[in-house]
Short mmCIF file of C-alpha atoms and ligand atoms in Angstrom, two decimals:
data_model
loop_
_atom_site.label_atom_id
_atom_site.label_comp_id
_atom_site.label_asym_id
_atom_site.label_seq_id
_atom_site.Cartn_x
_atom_site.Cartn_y
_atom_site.Cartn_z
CA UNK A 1 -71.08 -112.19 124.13
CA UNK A 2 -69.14 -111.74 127.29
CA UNK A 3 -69.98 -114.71 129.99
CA UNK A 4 -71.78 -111.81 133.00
CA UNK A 5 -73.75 -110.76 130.61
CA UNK A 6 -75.01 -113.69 128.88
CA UNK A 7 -75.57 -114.90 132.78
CA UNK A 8 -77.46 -111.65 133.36
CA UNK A 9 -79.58 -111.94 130.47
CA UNK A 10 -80.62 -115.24 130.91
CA UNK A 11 -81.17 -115.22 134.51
CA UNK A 12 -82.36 -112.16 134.93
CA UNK A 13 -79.95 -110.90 137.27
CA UNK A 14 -77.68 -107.22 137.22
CA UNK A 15 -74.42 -107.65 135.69
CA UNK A 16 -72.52 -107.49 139.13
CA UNK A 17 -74.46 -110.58 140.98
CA UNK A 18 -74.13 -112.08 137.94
CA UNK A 19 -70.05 -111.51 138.09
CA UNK A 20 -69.73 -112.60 141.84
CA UNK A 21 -71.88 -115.88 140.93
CA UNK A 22 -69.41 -116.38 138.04
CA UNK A 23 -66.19 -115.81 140.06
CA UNK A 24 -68.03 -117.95 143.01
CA UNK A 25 -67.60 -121.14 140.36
CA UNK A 26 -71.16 -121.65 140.25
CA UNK A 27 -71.32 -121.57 136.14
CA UNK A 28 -70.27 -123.71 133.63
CA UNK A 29 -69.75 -123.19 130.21
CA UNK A 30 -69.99 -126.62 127.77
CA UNK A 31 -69.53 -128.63 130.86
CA UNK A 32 -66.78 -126.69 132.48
CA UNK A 33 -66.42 -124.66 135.73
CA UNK A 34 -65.63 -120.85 133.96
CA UNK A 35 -64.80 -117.73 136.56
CA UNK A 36 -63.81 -115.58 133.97
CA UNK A 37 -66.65 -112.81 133.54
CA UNK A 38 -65.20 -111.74 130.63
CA UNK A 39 -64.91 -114.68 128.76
CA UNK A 40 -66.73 -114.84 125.19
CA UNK A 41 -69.24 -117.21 125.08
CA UNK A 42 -71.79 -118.37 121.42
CA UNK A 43 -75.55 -117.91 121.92
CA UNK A 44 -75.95 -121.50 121.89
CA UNK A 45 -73.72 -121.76 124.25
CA UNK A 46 -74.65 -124.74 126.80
CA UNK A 47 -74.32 -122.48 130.16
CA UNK A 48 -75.27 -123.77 133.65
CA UNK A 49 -75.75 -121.76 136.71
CA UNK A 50 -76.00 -123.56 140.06
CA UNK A 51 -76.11 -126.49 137.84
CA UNK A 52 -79.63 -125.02 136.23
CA UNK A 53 -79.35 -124.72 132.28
CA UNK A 54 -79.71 -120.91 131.12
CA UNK A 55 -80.23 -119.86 127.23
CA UNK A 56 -80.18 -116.72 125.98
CA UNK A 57 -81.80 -115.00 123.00
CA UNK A 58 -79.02 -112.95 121.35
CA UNK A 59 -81.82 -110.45 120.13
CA UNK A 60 -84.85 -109.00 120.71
CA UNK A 61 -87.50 -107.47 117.94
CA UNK A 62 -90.58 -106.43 119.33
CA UNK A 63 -93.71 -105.20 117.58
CA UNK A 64 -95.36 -102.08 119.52
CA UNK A 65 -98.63 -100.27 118.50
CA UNK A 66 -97.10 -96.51 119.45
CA UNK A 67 -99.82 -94.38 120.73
CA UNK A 68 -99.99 -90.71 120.56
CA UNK A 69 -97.42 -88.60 122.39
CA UNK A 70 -94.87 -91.07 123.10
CA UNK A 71 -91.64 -90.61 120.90
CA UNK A 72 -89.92 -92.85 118.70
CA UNK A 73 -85.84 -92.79 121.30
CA UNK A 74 -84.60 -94.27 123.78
CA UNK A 75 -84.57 -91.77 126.18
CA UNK A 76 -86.27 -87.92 126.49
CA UNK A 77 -85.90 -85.27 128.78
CA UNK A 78 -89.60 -84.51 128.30
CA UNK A 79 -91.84 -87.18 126.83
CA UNK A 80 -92.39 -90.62 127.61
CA UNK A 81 -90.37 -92.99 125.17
CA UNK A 82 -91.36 -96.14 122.93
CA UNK A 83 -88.21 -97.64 124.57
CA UNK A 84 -89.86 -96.68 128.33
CA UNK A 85 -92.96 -98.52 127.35
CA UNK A 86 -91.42 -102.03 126.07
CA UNK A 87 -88.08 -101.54 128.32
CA UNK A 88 -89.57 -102.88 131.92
CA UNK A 89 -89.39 -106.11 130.52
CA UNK A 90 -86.21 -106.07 129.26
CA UNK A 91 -83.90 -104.44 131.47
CA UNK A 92 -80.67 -105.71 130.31
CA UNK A 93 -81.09 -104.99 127.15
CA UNK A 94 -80.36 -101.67 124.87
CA UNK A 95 -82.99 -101.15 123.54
CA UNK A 96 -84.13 -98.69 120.72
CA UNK A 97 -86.64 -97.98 117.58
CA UNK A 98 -85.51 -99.14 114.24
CA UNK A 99 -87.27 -96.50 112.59
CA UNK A 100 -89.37 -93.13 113.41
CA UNK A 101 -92.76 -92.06 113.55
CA UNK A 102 -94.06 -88.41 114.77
CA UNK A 103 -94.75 -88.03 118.27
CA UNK A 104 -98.50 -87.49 116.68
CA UNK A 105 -98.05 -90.18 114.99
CA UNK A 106 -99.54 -94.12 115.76
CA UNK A 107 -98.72 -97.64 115.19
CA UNK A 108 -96.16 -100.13 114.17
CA UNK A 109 -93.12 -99.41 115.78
CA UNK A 110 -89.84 -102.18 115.87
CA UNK A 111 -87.95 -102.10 119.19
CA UNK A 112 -84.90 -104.09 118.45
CA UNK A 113 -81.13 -104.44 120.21
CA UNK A 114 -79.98 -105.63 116.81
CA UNK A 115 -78.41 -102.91 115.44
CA UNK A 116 -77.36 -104.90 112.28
CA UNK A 117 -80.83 -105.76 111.72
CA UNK A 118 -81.84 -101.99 112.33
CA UNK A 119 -79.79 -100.55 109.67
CA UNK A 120 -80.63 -103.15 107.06
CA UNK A 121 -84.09 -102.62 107.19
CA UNK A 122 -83.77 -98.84 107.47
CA UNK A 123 -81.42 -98.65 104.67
CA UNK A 124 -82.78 -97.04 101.68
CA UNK A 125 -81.03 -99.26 98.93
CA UNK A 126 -82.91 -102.20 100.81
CA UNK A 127 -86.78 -99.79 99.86
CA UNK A 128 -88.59 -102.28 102.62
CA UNK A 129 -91.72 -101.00 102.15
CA UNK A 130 -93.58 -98.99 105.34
CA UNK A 131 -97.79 -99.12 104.93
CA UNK A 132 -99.68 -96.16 106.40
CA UNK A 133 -103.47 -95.01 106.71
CA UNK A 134 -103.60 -91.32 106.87
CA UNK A 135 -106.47 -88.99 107.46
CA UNK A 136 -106.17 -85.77 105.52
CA UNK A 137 -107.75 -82.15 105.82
CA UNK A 138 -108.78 -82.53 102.54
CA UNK A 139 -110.08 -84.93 100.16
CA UNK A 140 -107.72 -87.22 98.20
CA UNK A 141 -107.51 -86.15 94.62
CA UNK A 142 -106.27 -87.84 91.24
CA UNK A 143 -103.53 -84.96 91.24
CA UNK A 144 -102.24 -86.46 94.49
CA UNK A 145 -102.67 -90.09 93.62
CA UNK A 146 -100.21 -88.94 89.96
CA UNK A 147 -98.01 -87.05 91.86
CA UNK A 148 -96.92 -89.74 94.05
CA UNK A 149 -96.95 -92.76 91.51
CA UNK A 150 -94.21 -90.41 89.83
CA UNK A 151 -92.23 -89.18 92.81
CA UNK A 152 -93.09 -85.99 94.82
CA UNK A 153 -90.55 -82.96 94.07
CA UNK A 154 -90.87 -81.46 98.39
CA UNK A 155 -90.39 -77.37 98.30
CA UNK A 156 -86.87 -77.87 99.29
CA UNK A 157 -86.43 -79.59 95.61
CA UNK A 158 -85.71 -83.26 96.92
CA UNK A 159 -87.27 -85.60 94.82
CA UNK A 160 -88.43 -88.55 96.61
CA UNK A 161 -88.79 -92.11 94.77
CA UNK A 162 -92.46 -93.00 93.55
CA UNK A 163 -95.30 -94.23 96.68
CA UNK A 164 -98.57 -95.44 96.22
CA UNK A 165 -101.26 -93.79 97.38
CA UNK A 166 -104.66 -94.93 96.84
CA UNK A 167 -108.03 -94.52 98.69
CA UNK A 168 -108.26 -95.28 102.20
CA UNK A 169 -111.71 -96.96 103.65
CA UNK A 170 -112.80 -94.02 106.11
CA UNK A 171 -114.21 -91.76 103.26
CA UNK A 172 -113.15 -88.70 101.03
CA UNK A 173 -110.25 -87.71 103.36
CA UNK A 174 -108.85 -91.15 103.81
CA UNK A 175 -105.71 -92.52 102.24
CA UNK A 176 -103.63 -95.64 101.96
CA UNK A 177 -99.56 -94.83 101.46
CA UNK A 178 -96.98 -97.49 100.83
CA UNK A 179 -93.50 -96.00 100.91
CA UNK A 180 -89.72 -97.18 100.21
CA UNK A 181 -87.88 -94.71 101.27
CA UNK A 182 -87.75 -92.91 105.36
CA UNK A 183 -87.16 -88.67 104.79
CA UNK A 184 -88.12 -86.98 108.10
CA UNK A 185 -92.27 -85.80 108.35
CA UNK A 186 -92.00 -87.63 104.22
CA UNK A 187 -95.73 -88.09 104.36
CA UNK A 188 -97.02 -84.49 105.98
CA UNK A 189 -94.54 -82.90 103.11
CA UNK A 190 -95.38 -85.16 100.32
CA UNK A 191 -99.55 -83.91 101.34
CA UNK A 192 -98.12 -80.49 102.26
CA UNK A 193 -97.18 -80.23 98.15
CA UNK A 194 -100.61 -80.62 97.40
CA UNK A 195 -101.73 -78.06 100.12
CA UNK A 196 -103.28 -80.86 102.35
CA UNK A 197 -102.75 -81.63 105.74
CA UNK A 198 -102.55 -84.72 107.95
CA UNK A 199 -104.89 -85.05 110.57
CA UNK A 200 -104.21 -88.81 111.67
CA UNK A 201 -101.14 -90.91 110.81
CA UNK A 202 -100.96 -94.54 111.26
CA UNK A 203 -97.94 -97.17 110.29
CA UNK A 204 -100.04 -100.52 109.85
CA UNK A 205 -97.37 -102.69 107.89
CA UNK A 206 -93.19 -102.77 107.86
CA UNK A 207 -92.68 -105.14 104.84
CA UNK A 208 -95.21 -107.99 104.61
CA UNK A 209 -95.83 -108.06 108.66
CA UNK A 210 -98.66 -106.23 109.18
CA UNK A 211 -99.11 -104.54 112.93
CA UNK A 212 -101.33 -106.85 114.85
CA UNK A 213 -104.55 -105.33 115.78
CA UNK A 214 -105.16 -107.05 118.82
CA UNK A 215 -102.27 -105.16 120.88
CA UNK A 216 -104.10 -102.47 121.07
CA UNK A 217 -102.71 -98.30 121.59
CA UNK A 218 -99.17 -99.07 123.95
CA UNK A 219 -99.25 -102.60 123.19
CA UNK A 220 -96.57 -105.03 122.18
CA UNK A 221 -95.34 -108.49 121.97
CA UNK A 222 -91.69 -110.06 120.70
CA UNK A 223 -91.84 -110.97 116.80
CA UNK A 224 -92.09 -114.52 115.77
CA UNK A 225 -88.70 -116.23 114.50
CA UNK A 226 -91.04 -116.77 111.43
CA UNK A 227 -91.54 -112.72 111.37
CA UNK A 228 -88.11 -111.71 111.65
CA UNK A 229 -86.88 -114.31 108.63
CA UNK A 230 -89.66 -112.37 106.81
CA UNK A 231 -88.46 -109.07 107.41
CA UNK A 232 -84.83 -110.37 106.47
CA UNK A 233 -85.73 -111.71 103.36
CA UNK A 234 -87.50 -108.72 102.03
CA UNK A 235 -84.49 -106.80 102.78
CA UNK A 236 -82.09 -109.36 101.19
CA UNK A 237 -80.22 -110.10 104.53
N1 URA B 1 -94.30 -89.56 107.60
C1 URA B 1 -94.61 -88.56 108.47
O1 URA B 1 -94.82 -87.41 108.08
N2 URA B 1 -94.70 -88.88 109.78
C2 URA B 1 -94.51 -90.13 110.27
O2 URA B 1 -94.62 -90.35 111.48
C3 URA B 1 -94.19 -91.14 109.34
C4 URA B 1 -94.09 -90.83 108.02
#
């Protein structure tokens, strides 16, 4: 990445102090005095500003527990934003969701700037499976638990590739999805075939990483390297 903003990243400062330290002399890049702002620089880069070593991470992937009402952008005109509730400690970065879930909607949401790593995981050849617990209007019914095992036809005629669905823990109306494919509102209109509605939706797993329950509704933390090697492998990356 360019030199100002590696030096803004890791130092926390706004791109333009960062260029006026930079053209100043006071960074070094592998042991040399660089005033080129613009000059690319690795990751591992060893950088030195006012002599103090800086590192930067080239990526963020944070784990949030969305709670109602917030969308799954970057930036709305009306609603508050998952990227608005992770972003104040991140300001440099560009933040945005890899991967949607209702406004109504709760639970695991990724916040990445790896837009690489975004698409791969997202794309459907890849089928990295997304684990929800959904409360219906309706009880859960064999038909239902069928239908999905050999891929819901919508009303539009889209068939969708085979979920499981099995019995949730809450009772009756309580259901446990596992998809491998993203189609917009796929789990209201897979239910809405079989004349049920959702009352609560929640994302609890993306892959094996399952949403951890002590963050709480708004919550979040960064992923473990451990985590996002995890995520990669599943999706052959
Ligand atoms: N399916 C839906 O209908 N909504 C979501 O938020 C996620 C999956």
């Amino acid at each position: 990445m360019r030199l100002d903003k590696f030096v803004s990243q890791a130092a926390g400062q706004s791109r333009s102090d960062a260029r006026k330290a930079i053209q100043k002399g006071l960074c070094c890049v592998n042991g040399t005095v660089c005033r080129k702002a613009d000059a690319q620089v690795e990751a591992d880069a060893s950088v030195t500003l006012g002599g103090r070593p800086l590192s930067v991470q080239q990526y963020v992937y944070i784990m949030l527990d969305k709670p109602k009402g917030v969308v799954s952008a970057s930036t709305d005109a009306r609603d508050v934003t998952v990227v608005e509730l992770v972003g104040k400690n991140y300001p440099r970065r560009s933040l945005f969701p890899a991967g949607r879930l209702d406004k109504q909607s709760t639970g695991f949401v990724l916040v990445t700037d790896d837009g690489v790593f975004a698409h791969e995981i997202l794309a459907p050849k890849r089928h990295v499976a997304k684990t929800y617990e959904v409360m219906l209007d309706t009880p859960l019914t064999q038909a239902m638990i069928d239908g999905f095992a050999k891929g819901v036809v919508l009303s539009d005629g889209t068939r969708l590739a085979p979920a499981e669905l099995s019995a949730g823990g809450e009772g009756p109306c309580s259901a446990h999805v596992v998809l491998h494919q993203g189609v917009y509102h796929q789990i209201k209109r897979m239910f809405g075939v079989y004349d049920a509605g959702v009352n609560e939706l929640r994302r609890t797993a993306i892959g094996g990483l399952q949403l951890d329950g002590s963050l709480g509704a708004g919550g979040f933390r960064e992923l473990t390297q451990q985590e996002v090697e995890k995520i990669r492998q599943e999706s052959g990356l």
